[in-house]
Short mmCIF file of C-alpha atoms and ligand atoms in Angstrom, two decimals:
data_model
loop_
_atom_site.label_atom_id
_atom_site.label_comp_id
_atom_site.label_asym_id
_atom_site.label_seq_id
_atom_site.Cartn_x
_atom_site.Cartn_y
_atom_site.Cartn_z
CA MET A 1 98.87 104.16 117.95
CA THR A 2 102.63 104.01 118.29
CA THR A 3 105.34 106.57 118.89
CA ILE A 4 108.84 106.08 117.54
CA ALA A 5 111.57 106.78 120.07
CA LYS A 6 114.48 105.81 117.85
CA VAL A 7 115.07 104.71 114.29
CA GLU A 8 118.58 103.83 113.22
CA ALA A 9 119.74 102.30 109.94
CA ARG A 10 122.85 100.35 108.96
CA GLU A 11 124.23 98.98 105.75
CA ILE A 12 124.26 95.17 105.87
CA LEU A 13 124.85 92.52 103.20
CA ASP A 14 122.21 90.50 101.39
CA SER A 15 122.48 86.91 100.16
CA ARG A 16 124.49 88.00 97.10
CA GLY A 17 126.97 89.82 99.32
CA LEU A 18 125.59 93.16 98.17
CA PRO A 19 124.59 96.00 100.47
CA THR A 20 121.07 96.47 101.70
CA VAL A 21 119.34 98.45 104.44
CA GLU A 22 118.66 97.25 107.98
CA VAL A 23 116.70 99.34 110.47
CA ALA A 24 116.57 99.09 114.24
CA LEU A 25 113.46 100.78 115.59
CA GLU A 26 112.44 101.47 119.16
CA THR A 27 108.98 102.61 120.16
CA GLY A 28 107.99 105.00 122.91
CA LYS A 29 106.87 102.01 124.98
CA GLY A 30 110.25 100.33 124.57
CA ALA A 31 109.58 97.71 121.89
CA LYS A 32 112.82 97.08 119.97
CA VAL A 33 112.83 95.42 116.56
CA ILE A 34 114.97 94.99 113.47
CA ALA A 35 113.89 94.79 109.84
CA SER A 36 115.79 94.60 106.58
CA VAL A 37 114.86 94.76 102.92
CA PRO A 38 115.56 92.45 99.98
CA SER A 39 116.66 93.32 96.45
CA GLY A 40 115.78 91.93 93.03
CA ALA A 41 117.99 91.07 90.05
CA SER A 42 115.31 90.86 87.37
CA THR A 43 113.69 94.08 88.48
CA GLY A 44 110.76 95.60 86.65
CA LYS A 45 111.42 99.07 85.29
CA ASN A 46 108.28 100.38 87.04
CA GLU A 47 109.39 99.32 90.51
CA ALA A 48 109.87 101.92 93.22
CA HIS A 49 113.43 103.22 93.15
CA GLU A 50 116.09 101.38 95.12
CA LEU A 51 118.59 104.05 96.11
CA ARG A 52 122.22 103.01 95.44
CA ASP A 53 125.29 105.15 96.01
CA GLY A 54 126.79 104.71 92.56
CA GLU A 55 130.28 104.97 94.02
CA LYS A 56 133.27 102.65 93.63
CA ARG A 57 132.56 100.46 96.64
CA PHE A 58 130.43 97.37 95.91
CA GLY A 59 130.39 98.25 92.22
CA GLY A 60 128.16 101.25 92.86
CA LYS A 61 125.67 99.25 94.93
CA GLY A 62 126.41 100.74 98.35
CA VAL A 63 123.37 102.01 100.26
CA ARG A 64 125.00 104.58 102.53
CA ARG A 65 122.84 107.37 101.12
CA ALA A 66 119.68 105.41 101.93
CA VAL A 67 121.05 104.77 105.42
CA GLU A 68 121.87 108.46 105.88
CA ASN A 69 118.37 109.40 104.74
CA ILE A 70 116.92 107.25 107.51
CA ASN A 71 119.33 108.39 110.18
CA GLY A 72 118.90 112.02 109.22
CA GLU A 73 115.75 113.24 107.57
CA ILE A 74 113.45 110.29 108.30
CA ALA A 75 114.51 109.98 111.95
CA ARG A 76 114.00 113.71 112.45
CA ALA A 77 110.54 113.57 110.94
CA LEU A 78 109.36 110.53 112.90
CA THR A 79 110.94 110.52 116.32
CA GLY A 80 109.69 112.57 119.21
CA ALA A 81 112.61 114.46 120.66
CA SER A 82 114.46 115.23 117.45
CA ALA A 83 111.26 116.09 115.63
CA LYS A 84 110.50 118.61 118.32
CA ASP A 85 114.03 119.94 118.06
CA ALA A 86 113.78 120.26 114.31
CA GLY A 87 110.29 121.70 114.60
CA GLU A 88 109.04 119.34 111.90
CA VAL A 89 106.33 117.15 113.41
CA GLY A 90 104.94 116.37 116.80
CA SER A 91 102.73 118.22 119.20
CA GLY A 92 105.40 119.08 121.69
CA ASP A 93 104.65 115.86 123.51
CA ALA A 94 107.94 114.41 124.79
CA GLU A 95 107.11 111.09 123.13
CA GLY A 96 106.52 112.71 119.76
CA LYS A 97 103.89 112.10 117.16
CA GLU A 98 101.70 109.01 117.23
CA PHE A 99 101.40 106.90 114.13
CA ASP A 100 99.46 103.94 112.94
CA GLN A 101 100.74 102.00 109.93
CA ARG A 102 98.77 104.01 107.39
CA SER A 103 99.71 107.43 108.77
CA LEU A 104 103.35 106.39 109.08
CA ASP A 105 103.42 105.21 105.46
CA VAL A 106 101.61 108.33 104.25
CA ALA A 107 104.13 110.47 106.15
CA LEU A 108 107.06 108.62 104.57
CA ILE A 109 105.58 108.96 101.08
CA ALA A 110 104.94 112.68 101.61
CA LEU A 111 108.41 113.25 103.02
CA ASP A 112 109.96 111.60 99.96
CA GLY A 113 107.73 113.59 97.63
CA THR A 114 108.47 111.69 94.40
CA PRO A 115 106.19 109.22 92.58
CA ASP A 116 108.76 106.40 92.72
CA LYS A 117 110.33 107.08 96.14
CA SER A 118 113.59 107.97 94.43
CA ARG A 119 114.59 110.86 96.67
CA LEU A 120 114.85 109.01 99.98
CA GLY A 121 114.94 105.55 98.35
CA ALA A 122 112.27 102.85 98.41
CA ASN A 123 114.80 100.66 100.23
CA ALA A 124 115.04 103.27 103.00
CA ILE A 125 111.28 103.81 103.16
CA LEU A 126 110.33 100.11 103.15
CA ALA A 127 112.90 99.27 105.83
CA VAL A 128 111.28 101.86 108.13
CA SER A 129 107.74 100.83 107.18
CA LEU A 130 108.48 97.15 107.88
CA ALA A 131 110.30 97.88 111.13
CA PHE A 132 107.35 100.00 112.26
CA ALA A 133 104.95 97.15 111.41
CA ARG A 134 106.98 94.69 113.43
CA ALA A 135 107.25 97.10 116.35
CA ALA A 136 103.57 98.03 116.32
CA ALA A 137 102.64 94.35 116.21
CA THR A 138 104.92 93.70 119.15
CA GLU A 139 103.42 96.57 121.04
CA THR A 140 99.72 96.37 120.43
CA ASP A 141 97.21 95.13 117.90
CA ALA A 142 96.00 98.11 115.91
CA GLY A 143 92.36 97.00 116.05
CA THR A 144 91.83 95.33 119.38
CA GLY A 145 94.38 96.95 121.63
CA LYS A 146 95.58 93.46 122.57
CA LEU A 147 99.24 93.34 123.48
CA GLY A 148 101.90 91.65 121.43
CA VAL A 149 100.51 89.94 118.36
CA PRO A 150 102.52 88.19 115.62
CA LEU A 151 103.22 90.22 112.50
CA TYR A 152 100.76 88.11 110.48
CA SER A 153 97.91 89.00 112.89
CA TYR A 154 98.84 92.66 112.74
CA SER A 155 98.92 92.53 108.90
CA ASN A 156 95.54 90.83 108.93
CA THR A 157 94.03 93.52 111.15
CA LEU A 158 95.41 96.22 108.87
CA ALA A 159 93.93 94.47 105.83
CA ASN A 160 90.50 94.27 107.43
CA GLN A 161 90.71 97.94 108.43
CA SER A 162 91.50 98.83 104.82
CA ILE A 163 88.59 96.75 103.58
CA ALA A 164 86.26 98.59 105.96
CA ALA A 165 87.65 102.01 104.99
CA ASP A 166 88.07 101.72 101.22
CA ALA A 167 85.09 101.33 98.89
CA ARG A 168 87.25 99.59 96.26
CA PHE A 169 87.64 96.63 98.61
CA ALA A 170 84.12 96.53 100.05
CA SER A 171 83.22 93.34 98.17
CA LEU A 172 85.90 91.40 100.06
CA GLY A 173 84.22 91.13 103.46
CA GLN A 174 86.55 90.01 106.23
CA ILE A 175 89.81 88.20 105.52
CA ALA A 176 91.13 85.56 107.89
CA PRO A 177 94.84 84.72 108.13
CA SER A 178 95.55 81.64 106.01
CA LEU A 179 98.55 79.55 105.09
CA PRO A 180 99.81 80.09 101.54
CA THR A 181 100.76 77.12 99.41
CA PRO A 182 104.55 77.15 99.14
CA SER A 183 106.10 77.17 95.67
CA PHE A 184 109.69 75.87 95.60
CA ASN A 185 112.05 77.21 92.95
CA VAL A 186 114.20 74.13 92.27
CA LEU A 187 115.89 75.06 88.96
CA ASN A 188 117.34 78.54 88.56
CA GLY A 189 117.91 80.31 85.25
CA GLY A 190 117.67 83.77 83.74
CA LYS A 191 119.39 86.43 85.83
CA HIS A 192 119.59 84.15 88.88
CA ALA A 193 122.15 81.66 87.59
CA ASP A 194 124.53 80.89 84.73
CA SER A 195 122.67 77.69 83.86
CA GLY A 196 121.97 79.07 80.38
CA LEU A 197 118.21 78.62 80.86
CA SER A 198 116.28 81.61 79.55
CA ILE A 199 113.34 80.85 81.84
CA GLN A 200 114.21 82.17 85.27
CA GLU A 201 112.34 79.88 87.68
CA PHE A 202 111.07 76.31 87.57
CA MET A 203 109.03 75.67 90.70
CA LEU A 204 107.52 72.57 92.28
CA VAL A 205 104.19 73.06 94.03
CA PRO A 206 102.86 70.16 96.10
CA GLN A 207 99.09 70.34 95.74
CA ARG A 208 97.91 68.62 98.91
CA GLY A 209 98.56 68.27 102.61
CA THR A 210 99.58 70.42 105.51
CA THR A 211 102.46 72.87 105.22
CA THR A 212 104.75 70.29 106.83
CA GLU A 213 103.63 67.60 104.40
CA ARG A 214 104.09 69.88 101.39
CA ILE A 215 107.61 70.70 102.55
CA GLU A 216 108.33 66.99 102.98
CA VAL A 217 107.07 66.27 99.46
CA ALA A 218 109.18 69.11 98.05
CA ALA A 219 112.23 67.82 99.94
CA ALA A 220 111.76 64.34 98.45
CA CYS A 221 111.43 65.73 94.90
CA ILE A 222 114.45 67.99 95.39
CA ALA A 223 116.53 65.03 96.65
CA LYS A 224 115.49 63.01 93.58
CA LEU A 225 116.27 65.92 91.27
CA ARG A 226 119.71 66.25 92.86
CA ASP A 227 120.39 62.51 92.38
CA ASN A 228 119.21 62.60 88.78
CA LEU A 229 121.31 65.65 87.89
CA HIS A 230 124.34 64.19 89.62
CA ALA A 231 123.91 60.88 87.79
CA ARG A 232 123.91 62.78 84.48
CA GLY A 233 127.17 64.50 85.41
CA LEU A 234 125.40 67.86 85.78
CA SER A 235 126.17 70.41 88.46
CA ILE A 236 124.22 70.34 91.72
CA GLY A 237 125.51 73.76 92.76
CA VAL A 238 122.72 76.22 93.43
CA GLY A 239 121.68 79.62 92.06
CA ASP A 240 120.53 82.79 93.81
CA GLU A 241 117.27 81.30 95.07
CA GLY A 242 118.71 77.96 96.18
CA GLY A 243 117.52 75.93 93.19
CA PHE A 244 119.98 73.89 91.14
CA ALA A 245 121.64 75.65 88.24
CA PRO A 246 122.82 72.90 85.86
CA LYS A 247 123.77 73.57 82.25
CA ILE A 248 120.90 71.34 81.30
CA GLY A 249 120.43 72.36 77.68
CA SER A 250 116.94 73.68 77.15
CA ASN A 251 113.83 74.84 78.99
CA GLU A 252 112.07 71.64 77.89
CA ASP A 253 114.94 69.57 79.36
CA ALA A 254 114.44 71.42 82.64
CA LEU A 255 110.72 70.62 82.63
CA ASP A 256 111.45 66.96 81.80
CA ALA A 257 113.89 66.89 84.75
CA LEU A 258 111.17 68.23 87.06
CA VAL A 259 108.64 65.64 85.92
CA ALA A 260 111.25 62.86 86.32
CA ALA A 261 111.99 64.09 89.86
CA ILE A 262 108.28 64.16 90.79
CA ILE A 263 107.67 60.66 89.43
CA GLY A 264 111.03 59.34 90.74
CA ALA A 265 110.16 60.56 94.23
CA GLY A 266 106.97 58.52 94.08
CA TYR A 267 104.39 61.21 93.35
CA THR A 268 102.06 61.88 90.46
CA THR A 269 101.86 65.08 88.46
CA ASP A 270 98.47 65.66 90.04
CA GLU A 271 100.07 65.65 93.45
CA VAL A 272 102.97 67.93 92.52
CA LYS A 273 102.56 70.53 89.81
CA ILE A 274 104.93 72.98 88.17
CA ALA A 275 104.96 76.79 88.24
CA ILE A 276 107.15 78.83 85.92
CA ASP A 277 108.44 82.36 86.16
CA ALA A 278 109.64 83.16 82.66
CA ALA A 279 110.67 86.71 83.68
CA ALA A 280 110.35 87.36 79.95
CA SER A 281 111.55 90.98 80.11
CA SER A 282 115.01 89.52 80.68
CA PHE A 283 115.08 87.73 77.30
CA PHE A 284 113.14 90.32 75.28
CA GLN A 285 115.60 91.81 72.82
CA GLU A 286 114.82 94.12 69.92
CA GLY A 287 111.20 93.08 69.71
CA LYS A 288 111.88 89.33 69.92
CA TYR A 289 111.82 86.84 72.75
CA VAL A 290 115.20 85.11 72.59
CA LEU A 291 114.59 81.74 74.25
CA SER A 292 117.88 80.37 72.93
CA ALA A 293 120.41 81.03 70.15
CA GLN A 294 118.08 79.10 67.83
CA GLN A 295 114.74 80.47 69.07
CA ALA A 296 113.91 84.18 68.70
CA LEU A 297 110.12 84.39 68.79
CA SER A 298 107.41 87.00 68.32
CA SER A 299 104.81 87.43 71.08
CA ALA A 300 102.36 85.25 69.15
CA GLU A 301 104.97 82.54 68.56
CA LEU A 302 105.97 82.61 72.22
CA ALA A 303 102.31 82.29 73.22
CA ARG A 304 102.03 79.19 71.03
CA TRP A 305 105.20 77.79 72.60
CA TYR A 306 103.72 78.26 76.09
CA GLU A 307 100.49 76.65 74.97
CA GLY A 308 102.51 73.63 73.86
CA LEU A 309 104.15 73.51 77.29
CA LEU A 310 100.76 73.69 79.02
CA THR A 311 99.60 70.71 77.00
CA LYS A 312 102.71 68.64 77.60
CA TYR A 313 103.62 69.47 81.24
CA PRO A 314 101.69 69.78 84.52
CA ILE A 315 102.13 73.55 84.63
CA PHE A 316 99.48 75.39 86.63
CA SER A 317 101.03 78.86 86.79
CA LEU A 318 102.96 81.05 84.35
CA GLU A 319 104.50 84.26 85.67
CA ASP A 320 105.63 87.11 83.42
CA PRO A 321 105.23 85.09 80.22
CA PHE A 322 105.79 88.32 78.25
CA ALA A 323 107.82 91.50 78.72
CA GLU A 324 106.64 94.17 81.15
CA ASP A 325 105.04 96.43 78.51
CA ASP A 326 103.63 93.73 76.23
CA TRP A 327 100.10 94.28 77.56
CA ASP A 328 98.34 92.95 74.47
CA ALA A 329 100.30 89.70 74.52
CA PHE A 330 99.34 89.19 78.17
CA ALA A 331 95.68 89.93 77.45
CA GLU A 332 95.47 87.65 74.40
CA PHE A 333 97.29 84.87 76.25
CA ALA A 334 95.11 85.14 79.38
CA LYS A 335 92.06 84.85 77.15
CA LYS A 336 93.42 81.81 75.31
CA VAL A 337 94.55 80.05 78.48
CA ASP A 338 91.08 80.66 79.88
CA GLY A 339 91.80 79.56 83.42
CA ARG A 340 93.79 76.41 82.52
CA ALA A 341 96.78 78.03 84.23
CA LEU A 342 97.32 81.19 86.24
CA VAL A 343 98.73 84.10 84.27
CA VAL A 344 100.76 85.95 86.91
CA GLY A 345 101.95 89.55 86.59
CA ASP A 346 105.20 90.47 88.33
CA ASP A 347 107.30 92.98 86.34
CA LEU A 348 104.03 93.79 84.55
CA LEU A 349 102.29 94.98 87.74
CA THR A 350 105.12 95.77 90.19
CA THR A 351 102.75 95.52 93.18
CA ASN A 352 101.39 98.87 92.02
CA VAL A 353 97.66 99.51 92.05
CA ALA A 354 97.92 101.98 89.14
CA ARG A 355 99.42 99.26 86.91
CA MET A 356 96.98 96.71 88.30
CA GLN A 357 94.14 98.99 87.27
CA ILE A 358 95.37 98.87 83.65
CA ALA A 359 95.71 95.09 83.87
CA ALA A 360 92.15 94.84 85.18
CA GLU A 361 90.82 96.91 82.28
CA LYS A 362 92.72 94.78 79.77
CA HIS A 363 92.03 91.45 81.50
CA ALA A 364 95.78 90.88 81.25
CA VAL A 365 96.33 88.58 84.27
CA THR A 366 94.57 86.21 86.62
CA SER A 367 97.11 86.48 89.43
CA ALA A 368 99.33 89.20 90.90
CA LEU A 369 102.79 88.67 92.30
CA ILE A 370 103.22 90.62 95.53
CA LYS A 371 106.65 92.01 96.46
CA PRO A 372 106.61 94.77 99.11
CA ASN A 373 109.85 96.33 97.88
CA GLN A 374 108.41 96.88 94.40
CA ILE A 375 106.11 99.53 95.87
CA GLY A 376 107.91 100.51 99.07
CA THR A 377 105.49 100.56 102.01
CA VAL A 378 103.46 98.01 103.97
CA SER A 379 100.20 99.95 103.44
CA GLU A 380 100.62 100.08 99.66
CA THR A 381 101.42 96.35 99.65
CA ILE A 382 98.15 95.71 101.49
CA ASP A 383 96.30 97.86 98.95
CA ALA A 384 97.85 95.84 96.11
CA VAL A 385 96.78 92.52 97.63
CA LEU A 386 93.27 93.79 98.31
CA PHE A 387 92.98 95.28 94.83
CA ALA A 388 94.09 91.94 93.32
CA ARG A 389 91.62 90.04 95.46
CA ALA A 390 88.81 92.43 94.54
CA GLN A 391 89.47 91.61 90.85
CA GLY A 392 89.22 87.91 91.62
CA TRP A 393 92.95 87.48 90.97
CA VAL A 394 95.07 85.03 92.93
CA PRO A 395 97.53 86.85 95.21
CA PHE A 396 100.99 85.24 94.99
CA ALA A 397 103.49 86.56 97.58
CA SER A 398 107.18 86.54 96.75
CA HIS A 399 110.67 86.96 98.19
CA ARG A 400 113.39 88.61 96.05
CA SER A 401 116.45 86.95 94.56
CA GLY A 402 118.66 88.99 96.91
CA GLU A 403 117.37 88.28 100.42
CA THR A 404 118.22 88.71 104.08
CA GLY A 405 117.19 86.68 107.11
CA ASP A 406 114.07 88.84 107.50
CA THR A 407 110.88 86.79 107.31
CA ALA A 408 108.28 89.58 107.11
CA ILE A 409 107.16 88.42 103.66
CA VAL A 410 105.87 85.17 105.19
CA ASP A 411 103.79 86.97 107.83
CA ILE A 412 102.46 89.37 105.21
CA ALA A 413 101.48 86.45 102.94
CA VAL A 414 99.64 84.75 105.82
CA GLY A 415 98.02 87.90 107.18
CA LEU A 416 96.71 89.01 103.79
CA GLY A 417 95.55 85.52 102.88
CA CYS A 418 97.81 85.15 99.84
CA THR A 419 97.10 81.88 98.04
CA TYR A 420 100.74 81.13 97.17
CA LEU A 421 104.16 82.08 98.50
CA LYS A 422 107.44 81.59 96.66
CA ALA A 423 110.56 81.74 98.79
CA GLY A 424 113.11 79.76 96.77
CA SER A 425 114.24 76.19 97.28
CA LEU A 426 115.00 74.28 100.48
CA ALA A 427 118.59 75.53 100.42
CA ARG A 428 120.45 78.70 101.44
CA GLY A 429 119.75 80.07 104.91
CA GLU A 430 117.92 83.17 103.72
CA ARG A 431 115.40 80.93 101.88
CA VAL A 432 115.09 78.17 104.49
CA VAL A 433 114.42 80.72 107.25
CA LYS A 434 111.24 81.72 105.38
CA TYR A 435 109.98 78.13 105.24
CA ASN A 436 110.86 77.69 108.91
CA ARG A 437 108.79 80.78 109.71
CA LEU A 438 105.93 79.31 107.67
CA LEU A 439 106.17 76.09 109.70
CA GLU A 440 106.13 78.10 112.91
CA ILE A 441 103.02 80.02 111.84
CA ALA A 442 101.37 76.79 110.67
CA ASP A 443 101.82 75.36 114.17
CA GLU A 444 100.36 78.50 115.73
CA LEU A 445 97.36 78.62 113.43
CA VAL A 446 96.52 74.96 113.99
CA ALA A 447 97.03 75.15 117.75
C1 PEP B 1 111.02 87.25 90.39
O1 PEP B 1 111.26 87.69 89.27
O2 PEP B 1 109.89 86.85 90.66
C2 PEP B 1 112.06 87.24 91.42
C3 PEP B 1 111.82 86.81 92.66
O3 PEP B 1 113.29 87.66 91.04
P1 PEP B 1 113.93 89.08 91.38
O4 PEP B 1 113.86 89.25 92.85
O5 PEP B 1 115.34 88.97 90.86
O6 PEP B 1 113.11 90.09 90.65
MG1 MG B 2 109.08 87.19 88.64
#
């Protein structure tokens, strides 16, 4: 159990130069940590609410209200001295109320009081939840009482506690920390770049080797892709997630460029496969999927187009192939694909067990994207991963397109045993820092 001596938020900038929330948290035993939250561009409409000021500064995207909510109401409710002063929580103990991760998250959810965390802001709530996780990990392992464990170990302990406590997850047994396979977003489209590509993410996924070896393989393919684009007179500037953003023509051209880079770097398409995030909500207009000026397709036509891609290209994973409410299209497609590729729900599921429950009933997906800020607390993120795993779905952890230097997503992916992790390309500090954290954890887990 952990007491919170101090929690203080600031407005900082994310990788797009837009405001986000950073929290400094100090525990009763003196552990001091910092955590910050990311922000999406192609956000699902069912995501927890990111509180923005809506004022002139930063085009309405300031987060001073979220910061004030932490420094005022949340700090009063969680910290010892001020809670006592305000008469809100605490037993009168000078150190204030004790929390574990679950009780902290439950308290934050109750304090907010809305279904989508819109009163205090999911950005405010997640920043506190993450900072608490990091502090509690630093202080003591929730299960064993052992001092100072890495965040991935702490997340793993929490997951196993949830499995033991929640009948929905009983089938899972114990989970061990494991290294996710990294998925590198090397061509950026959709809302992440002005490349003109309707598909948002084209990812390379080395299929074999250690984490270090997979990163080396990705680096070689990325270098080849850069050379090939440059030789064609195309831009090698990068988009929001560090992948190239050339005006390459069509989605098929992008896939051809990936295959050429894999082969050109000396690998086979068995050794390096492709994952796509269509983020199809972003090109769904008036009932049609507008792939390009010439291609406005129905759900059934789009499904056939994807099937053609699966036949022609080494694609093993398709995220958000349809818009976030096109449940039937997902379900029909998942049935047709029949395990030949993962059908991943991102905007469809929004890391939300209630939406995952619908997906389970409809057999709409075979994999769940996991983004903590879509739901807003660490505990609910754990529930989402465990729920996905209990359905036999592949958990796929993800950064956001607007990121900070915080690497919690990597520890969470490892601790919860997520099969894949996407954290952008091997470019832009806020992406590279995630892969460096993965390398660090890989060394620790092997040692
Ligand atoms: C995604 O759609 O998977 C993604 C990472 O993008 P964003 O953060 O913009 O939602
Ligand atoms: Mg997505």
